[in-house]
C-alpha positions as semicolon CSV with decimal commas, in nm:
position;residue;x (nm);y (nm);z (nm)
1;X;0,000;0,000;0,000
2;X;0,129;0,347;-0,087
3;X;0,198;0,577;0,203
4;X;-0,065;0,823;0,081
5;X;-0,320;0,643;-0,143
6;X;-0,463;0,843;-0,433
7;X;-0,780;1,037;-0,347
8;X;-1,117;0,921;-0,481
9;X;-1,161;1,018;-0,844
10;X;-1,535;0,958;-0,880
11;X;-1,755;1,257;-0,944
12;X;-1,964;1,407;-0,667
13;X;-2,279;1,199;-0,630
14;X;-2,529;1,481;-0,606
15;X;-2,555;1,814;-0,781
16;X;-2,396;2,084;-0,570
17;X;-2,198;1,827;-0,370
18;X;-1,862;1,905;-0,531
19;X;-1,597;2,085;-0,327
20;X;-1,526;2,406;-0,522
21;X;-1,414;2,325;-0,874
22;X;-1,299;1,976;-0,780
23;X;-1,467;1,639;-0,830
24;X;-1,441;1,562;-0,458
25;X;-1,758;1,510;-0,259
26;X;-1,847;1,742;0,029
27;X;-2,058;1,465;0,179
28;X;-1,768;1,219;0,172
29;X;-1,526;1,466;0,328
30;X;-1,778;1,559;0,595
31;X;-1,830;1,194;0,677
32;X;-1,456;1,152;0,736
33;X;-1,448;1,454;0,967
34;X;-1,745;1,310;1,153
35;X;-1,566;0,978;1,197
36;X;-1,265;1,164;1,332
37;X;-1,488;1,332;1,592
38;X;-1,620;0,990;1,687
39;X;-1,266;0,857;1,722
40;X;-1,188;1,112;1,993
41;X;-1,530;1,103;2,164
42;X;-1,499;0,945;2,511
43;X;-1,821;0,743;2,472
44;X;-1,692;0,576;2,153
45;X;-1,457;0,279;2,153
46;X;-1,280;0,345;1,825
47;X;-0,946;0,168;1,783
48;X;-0,747;0,494;1,769
49;X;-0,809;0,563;2,138
50;X;-0,658;0,341;2,405
51;X;-0,814;0,364;2,754
52;X;-0,503;0,204;2,902
53;X;-0,283;0,481;2,762
54;X;-0,073;0,264;2,529
55;X;-0,024;0,318;2,158
56;X;-0,282;0,175;1,918
57;X;-0,305;0,098;1,549
58;X;-0,540;0,267;1,303
59;X;-0,776;0,031;1,126
60;X;-0,701;-0,009;0,756
61;X;-1,024;0,141;0,621
62;X;-0,993;0,452;0,838
63;X;-0,627;0,490;0,747
64;X;-0,703;0,467;0,373
65;X;-0,978;0,727;0,398
66;X;-0,787;0,977;0,609
67;X;-0,482;0,938;0,382
68;X;-0,705;1,028;0,088
69;X;-0,799;1,347;0,273
70;X;-0,427;1,409;0,327
71;X;-0,368;1,399;-0,048
72;X;-0,680;1,600;-0,127
73;X;-0,580;1,875;0,117
74;X;-0,312;1,988;-0,129
75;X;-0,601;2,135;-0,333
76;X;-0,691;2,486;-0,215
77;X;-1,067;2,430;-0,249
78;X;-1,045;2,121;-0,029
79;X;-0,821;2,301;0,221
80;X;-1,075;2,585;0,244
81;X;-1,358;2,334;0,293
82;X;-1,168;2,168;0,577
83;X;-1,102;2,508;0,732
84;X;-1,471;2,603;0,702
85;X;-1,577;2,290;0,887
86;X;-1,326;2,348;1,169
87;X;-1,093;2,062;1,079
88;X;-0,804;2,226;1,277
89;X;-1,015;2,207;1,595
90;X;-1,094;1,842;1,526
91;X;-0,725;1,770;1,473
92;X;-0,646;1,945;1,801
93;X;-0,882;1,699;1,970
94;X;-0,700;1,414;1,799
95;X;-0,366;1,542;1,931
96;X;-0,505;1,563;2,283
97;X;-0,682;1,227;2,302
98;X;-0,559;0,985;2,038
99;X;-0,287;0,735;2,126
100;X;-0,241;0,635;1,763
101;X;0,085;0,777;1,621
102;X;-0,022;0,715;1,262
103;X;-0,342;0,917;1,308
104;X;-0,149;1,201;1,469
105;X;0,103;1,201;1,185
106;X;-0,169;1,219;0,918
107;X;-0,358;1,500;1,094
108;X;-0,040;1,710;1,128
109;X;0,035;1,635;0,762
110;X;-0,308;1,760;0,656
111;X;-0,256;2,080;0,855
112;X;0,082;2,119;0,684
113;X;-0,082;2,100;0,342
114;X;-0,351;2,347;0,446
115;X;-0,087;2,589;0,575
116;X;0,056;2,619;0,224
117;X;-0,230;2,861;0,150
118;X;-0,179;3,207;0,295
119;X;-0,520;3,280;0,448
120;X;-0,542;2,937;0,610
121;X;-0,185;2,967;0,735
122;X;-0,271;3,299;0,901
123;X;-0,576;3,142;1,067
124;X;-0,379;2,844;1,195
125;X;-0,093;3,062;1,313
126;X;-0,310;3,305;1,507
127;X;-0,480;3,023;1,701
128;X;-0,271;3,031;2,020
129;X;-0,401;2,701;2,155
130;X;-0,338;2,519;1,828
131;X;0,006;2,678;1,804
132;X;0,104;2,554;2,150
133;X;-0,031;2,205;2,080
134;X;0,166;2,185;1,756
135;X;0,489;2,289;1,930
136;X;0,427;2,013;2,186
137;X;0,431;1,764;1,898
138;X;0,805;1,832;1,869
139;X;0,841;1,633;2,190
140;X;0,671;1,331;2,030
141;X;0,866;1,007;2,010
142;X;0,723;0,916;1,668
143;X;0,961;1,012;1,384
144;X;0,692;1,046;1,110
145;X;0,494;1,281;1,336
146;X;0,807;1,483;1,408
147;X;0,876;1,505;1,035
148;X;0,527;1,636;0,955
149;X;0,542;1,880;1,248
150;X;0,874;2,015;1,121
151;X;0,733;2,054;0,771
152;X;0,435;2,245;0,907
153;X;0,658;2,478;1,111
154;X;0,887;2,542;0,815
155;X;0,585;2,623;0,596
156;X;0,462;2,879;0,850
157;X;0,808;3,028;0,909
158;X;0,845;3,071;0,533
159;X;0,539;3,297;0,512
160;X;0,640;3,654;0,608
161;X;0,290;3,742;0,728
162;X;0,303;3,492;1,016
163;X;0,672;3,411;1,062
164;X;0,711;3,652;1,356
165;X;0,415;3,493;1,533
166;X;0,591;3,157;1,533
167;X;0,931;3,302;1,620
168;X;0,784;3,472;1,926
169;X;0,590;3,159;2,023
170;X;0,902;2,945;1,997
171;X;1,111;3,199;2,186
172;X;0,863;3,185;2,474
173;X;0,853;2,804;2,477
174;X;1,183;2,665;2,620
175;X;1,083;2,304;2,552
176;X;1,124;2,365;2,175
177;X;1,498;2,410;2,226
178;X;1,520;2,087;2,425
179;X;1,316;1,886;2,178
180;X;1,503;2,016;1,872
181;X;1,841;1,949;2,035
182;X;1,727;1,601;2,134
183;X;1,626;1,523;1,776
184;X;1,952;1,659;1,630
185;X;2,168;1,472;1,879
186;X;1,991;1,136;1,884
187;X;1,789;1,075;1,567
188;X;1,920;0,857;1,284
189;X;1,632;0,950;1,052
190;X;1,808;1,157;0,785
191;X;1,488;1,300;0,637
192;X;1,379;1,420;0,982
193;X;1,723;1,565;1,060
194;X;1,724;1,761;0,734
195;X;1,380;1,908;0,797
196;X;1,455;1,998;1,160
197;X;1,779;2,157;1,039
198;X;1,584;2,366;0,790
199;X;1,358;2,485;1,073
200;X;1,657;2,585;1,290
201;X;1,829;2,751;0,994
202;X;1,515;2,952;0,918
203;X;1,468;3,051;1,284
204;X;1,827;3,172;1,321
205;X;1,805;3,359;0,990
206;X;1,482;3,530;1,095
207;X;1,569;3,624;1,451
208;X;1,914;3,690;1,596
209;X;1,772;3,726;1,948
210;X;1,634;3,372;1,938
211;X;1,967;3,245;1,806
212;X;2,149;3,417;2,092
213;X;1,907;3,264;2,342
214;X;1,970;2,917;2,203
215;X;2,347;2,973;2,202
216;X;2,335;3,070;2,571
217;X;2,095;2,786;2,655
218;X;2,200;2,458;2,807
219;X;2,349;2,610;3,121
220;X;2,098;2,428;3,339
221;X;1,894;2,113;3,309
222;X;1,560;2,146;3,136
223;X;1,236;1,960;3,173
224;X;1,023;1,881;2,868
225;X;0,707;1,678;2,814
226;X;0,751;1,318;2,708
227;X;0,520;1,134;2,473
228;X;0,286;1,038;2,757
229;X;0,274;1,399;2,886
230;X;0,461;1,314;3,206
231;X;0,763;1,530;3,293
232;X;1,092;1,388;3,175
233;X;1,434;1,527;3,252
234;X;1,631;1,595;2,936
235;X;2,009;1,618;2,907
236;X;2,189;1,949;2,939
237;X;2,200;2,023;2,566
238;X;2,451;2,257;2,404
239;X;2,360;2,375;2,057
240;X;2,698;2,322;1,882
241;X;2,748;1,952;1,970
242;X;2,389;1,881;1,863
243;X;2,444;2,050;1,525
244;X;2,767;1,854;1,474
245;X;2,600;1,523;1,556
246;X;2,323;1,589;1,306
247;X;2,575;1,697;1,042
248;X;2,765;1,371;1,085
249;X;2,443;1,175;1,033
250;X;2,344;1,351;0,711
251;X;2,689;1,411;0,555
252;X;2,707;1,094;0,345
253;X;2,337;1,049;0,263
254;X;2,209;1,397;0,198
255;X;2,427;1,677;0,051
256;X;2,143;1,927;0,087
257;X;2,114;1,841;0,455
258;X;2,487;1,892;0,505
259;X;2,452;2,231;0,336
260;X;2,177;2,323;0,585
261;X;2,379;2,232;0,894
262;X;2,692;2,404;0,768
263;X;2,486;2,719;0,711
264;X;2,357;2,697;1,069
265;X;2,718;2,691;1,191
266;X;2,797;2,986;0,966
267;X;2,505;3,181;1,114
268;X;2,647;3,115;1,463
269;X;2,974;3,280;1,360
270;X;2,793;3,605;1,274
271;X;2,781;3,686;1,647
272;X;3,066;3,679;1,900
273;X;2,868;3,452;2,130
274;X;2,834;3,198;1,851
275;X;3,207;3,187;1,781
276;X;3,269;3,148;2,154
277;X;3,019;2,859;2,168
278;X;3,212;2,685;1,891
279;X;3,565;2,737;2,022
280;X;3,490;2,715;2,394
281;X;3,336;2,369;2,377
282;X;3,494;2,114;2,616
283;X;3,732;2,011;2,336
284;X;3,814;2,373;2,247
285;X;3,647;2,342;1,907
286;X;3,862;2,049;1,795
287;X;3,565;1,835;1,690
288;X;3,419;2,116;1,478
289;X;3,753;2,188;1,313
290;X;3,816;1,817;1,246
291;X;3,478;1,768;1,079
292;X;3,508;2,076;0,858
293;X;3,874;2,002;0,777
294;X;3,780;1,647;0,673
295;X;3,497;1,772;0,449
296;X;3,721;2,021;0,267
297;X;4,030;1,803;0,238
298;X;3,874;1,463;0,172
299;X;3,518;1,500;0,041
300;X;3,441;1,827;-0,134
301;X;3,608;1,963;-0,447
302;X;3,862;1,681;-0,475
303;X;4,150;1,651;-0,731
304;X;3,963;1,384;-0,930
305;X;3,647;1,600;-0,953
306;X;3,584;1,813;-1,263
307;X;3,637;2,186;-1,192
308;X;3,266;2,253;-1,251
309;X;3,201;2,074;-0,919
310;X;3,272;2,403;-0,744
311;X;2,946;2,538;-0,891
312;X;2,750;2,256;-0,730
313;X;2,925;2,284;-0,394
314;X;2,970;2,662;-0,372
315;X;2,720;2,727;-0,092
316;X;2,830;2,447;0,140
317;X;3,197;2,534;0,077
318;X;3,132;2,900;0,156
319;X;2,967;2,806;0,486
320;X;3,244;2,565;0,586
321;X;3,529;2,802;0,496
322;X;3,355;3,088;0,674
323;X;3,342;2,886;0,997
324;X;3,703;2,768;0,957
325;X;3,811;3,128;0,896
326;X;3,636;3,251;1,212
327;X;3,786;2,967;1,415
328;X;4,136;3,021;1,277
329;X;4,125;3,391;1,352
330;X;4,012;3,336;1,711
331;X;4,203;3,017;1,798
332;X;4,554;3,066;1,661
333;X;4,701;2,918;1,980
334;X;4,504;2,594;1,955
335;X;4,699;2,285;1,858
336;X;4,457;2,193;1,578
337;X;4,521;2,524;1,398
338;X;4,898;2,477;1,387
339;X;5,026;2,496;1,032
340;X;5,222;2,170;1,042
341;X;4,884;1,991;1,051
342;X;4,710;2,213;0,799
343;X;4,920;2,210;0,483
344;X;4,658;1,985;0,312
345;X;4,397;2,253;0,391
346;X;4,610;2,519;0,219
347;X;4,638;2,288;-0,081
348;X;4,259;2,243;-0,085
349;X;4,199;2,619;-0,066
350;X;4,427;2,677;-0,365
351;X;4,253;2,399;-0,558
352;X;3,914;2,560;-0,492
353;X;4,047;2,890;-0,628
354;X;4,187;2,713;-0,935
355;X;3,853;2,546;-1,000
356;X;3,679;2,883;-0,971
357;X;3,919;3,029;-1,227
358;X;3,806;2,756;-1,466
359;X;3,441;2,836;-1,398
360;X;3,515;3,205;-1,444
361;X;3,663;3,147;-1,787
362;X;3,358;2,947;-1,886
363;X;3,131;3,228;-1,762
364;X;3,324;3,481;-1,972
365;X;3,288;3,261;-2,280
366;X;2,914;3,222;-2,217
367;X;2,884;3,598;-2,165
368;X;3,048;3,667;-2,501
369;X;2,806;3,429;-2,671
370;X;2,506;3,598;-2,514
371;X;2,638;3,941;-2,613
372;X;2,643;3,829;-2,973
373;X;2,277;3,731;-2,946
374;X;2,157;4,019;-2,735
375;X;2,310;4,354;-2,644
376;X;2,273;4,437;-2,279
377;X;2,448;4,458;-1,943
378;X;2,694;4,191;-1,835
379;X;2,613;4,197;-1,464
380;X;2,708;3,895;-1,258
381;X;2,442;3,629;-1,265
382;X;2,338;3,450;-0,948
383;X;2,589;3,167;-0,991
384;X;2,876;3,414;-1,037
385;X;2,761;3,609;-0,731
386;X;2,780;3,302;-0,507
387;X;3,117;3,209;-0,654
388;X;3,242;3,559;-0,572
389;X;3,132;3,514;-0,210
390;X;3,312;3,179;-0,199
391;X;3,625;3,334;-0,347
392;X;3,627;3,618;-0,094
393;X;3,594;3,377;0,200
394;X;3,854;3,140;0,055
395;X;4,107;3,419;-0,004
396;X;4,065;3,558;0,346
397;X;4,132;3,221;0,509
398;X;4,421;3,141;0,275
399;X;4,588;3,478;0,339
400;X;4,563;3,431;0,716
401;X;4,709;3,082;0,694
402;X;4,996;3,187;0,467
403;X;5,098;3,450;0,720
404;X;5,144;3,179;0,983
405;X;5,376;2,960;0,774
406;X;5,731;2,899;0,892
407;X;6,026;2,776;0,688
408;X;5,966;2,423;0,821
409;X;5,596;2,432;0,729
410;X;5,680;2,558;0,382
411;X;5,940;2,288;0,324
412;X;5,682;2,030;0,430
413;X;5,426;2,179;0,192
414;X;5,677;2,168;-0,095
415;X;5,764;1,808;-0,012
416;X;5,398;1,701;0,004
417;X;5,316;1,875;-0,323
418;X;5,071;2,125;-0,178
419;X;5,307;2,409;-0,272
420;X;5,477;2,441;-0,610
421;X;5,512;2,707;-0,877
422;X;5,168;2,641;-1,022
423;X;4,978;2,641;-0,691
424;X;5,169;2,943;-0,558
425;X;5,101;3,133;-0,882
426;X;4,729;3,057;-0,851
427;X;4,731;3,172;-0,489
428;X;4,915;3,496;-0,572
429;X;4,688;3,561;-0,871
430;X;4,382;3,550;-0,646
431;X;4,527;3,719;-0,339
432;X;4,689;4,019;-0,508
433;X;4,658;4,309;-0,466
434;X;4,411;4,295;-0,174
435;X;4,625;4,067;0,041
436;X;4,963;4,207;-0,062
437;X;5,104;4,197;0,294
438;X;5,020;3,827;0,335
439;X;5,175;3,736;0,001
440;X;5,485;3,939;0,075
441;X;5,519;3,773;0,417
442;X;5,485;3,425;0,264
443;X;5,737;3,509;-0,010
444;X;5,996;3,602;0,255
445;X;5,955;3,258;0,414
446;X;5,958;3,090;0,074
447;X;6,297;3,250;-0,006
448;X;6,443;3,063;0,290
449;X;6,286;2,735;0,180
450;X;6,332;2,755;-0,199
451;X;6,514;3,060;-0,340
452;X;6,464;2,951;-0,702
453;X;6,087;2,918;-0,665
454;X;6,071;3,257;-0,493
455;X;6,268;3,419;-0,774
456;X;6,041;3,264;-1,039
457;X;5,732;3,393;-0,861
458;X;5,882;3,743;-0,838
459;X;5,932;3,739;-1,213
460;X;5,567;3,642;-1,265
461;X;5,447;3,909;-1,023
462;X;5,669;4,219;-1,062
463;X;5,477;4,411;-0,796
464;X;5,635;4,185;-0,534
465;X;5,991;4,289;-0,620
466;X;6,158;4,506;-0,361
């Protein structure tokens, strides 16, 4: 059986029974809503309610029918019909009384579809009771329900008219932090981790105050509701370790998810408190540095990849290098930032710049072709804009690292192949003239390690000659 069976395709049985311009029957939909009310009525003994308090299964016929409503709710006319007949209130009753995880999941999913339409989203968002009940679903132990809840929240946060309502609601509800951190740190469901990450990313992007609150959180133990509504002590969560754990889970299975979590880390570095949270972890930031170092040096933009790969990976690379740059600037005394361990990172930074040069040449060629077809401005397109951001971040980190090189580090880099005339020329080409001081400093060290190479580079770049 498909997860969401196709909705009924037969025409409405009676004239005037159709929902809006659809072929769906008002009578049929109303009958399903009525059955849902019966499910949560105390005098009924429907299988979705368990008097003993344990979880129950949804009978197959009811599941098929309610899944059809789930699919149908993607149609605006159906969503409006459900809103008119107070479906959100019925669902709130389901959340309060049903012990059937599958029924809860489907009802949240229907609300998520309905929230895609602006007027309905505003109505759902302004209902304080419903809003609080939905946030409580983040403490559910059922992964499919958590996934649908996260989708619903992301839908609402993505609508400017109501985003602030949800941000304020979440800010005032400390259990959301606990539940989100618990999911990020313990779940192995990649799809759920990606969606929860998107919610956190959106929240931090929308509201710096909330981000600061979450960064400072975790200083005392929190209590959050468990699935059976009894208090349950949760661990003392810190936001950075939770983000790292989620990133490790998604890194190999979901590139988009990795992009999301790297962007969350990048957002943390936009405030001093965020950088402190990263580098003042119990391990001094070593785990964060190791993960990001491994991604850049061993997974992304590798020597056997075609140069065009930098286009595909530009956003995740920009986030990673931005975090590494912030950490390097603030943690120069940490062992993990010492240059003897980071020559491969310098080699990777230069390779990224070389790949971008290749993409830049292709963009110029494409621009010339378009100019022949159409006269107009040659402003940077969106892809070039993101590549420029990546280049700026890459150059800043590379310049800072070159300034820290000693003669011994440089000799090691030459021996390992990370530094040679070609790679140094590429680095200088990208760093000059903005980072003249860094290049000049590196060239002084290079003279001690390889006078011939230094002389050749001076010939290529006359501005460096004394």
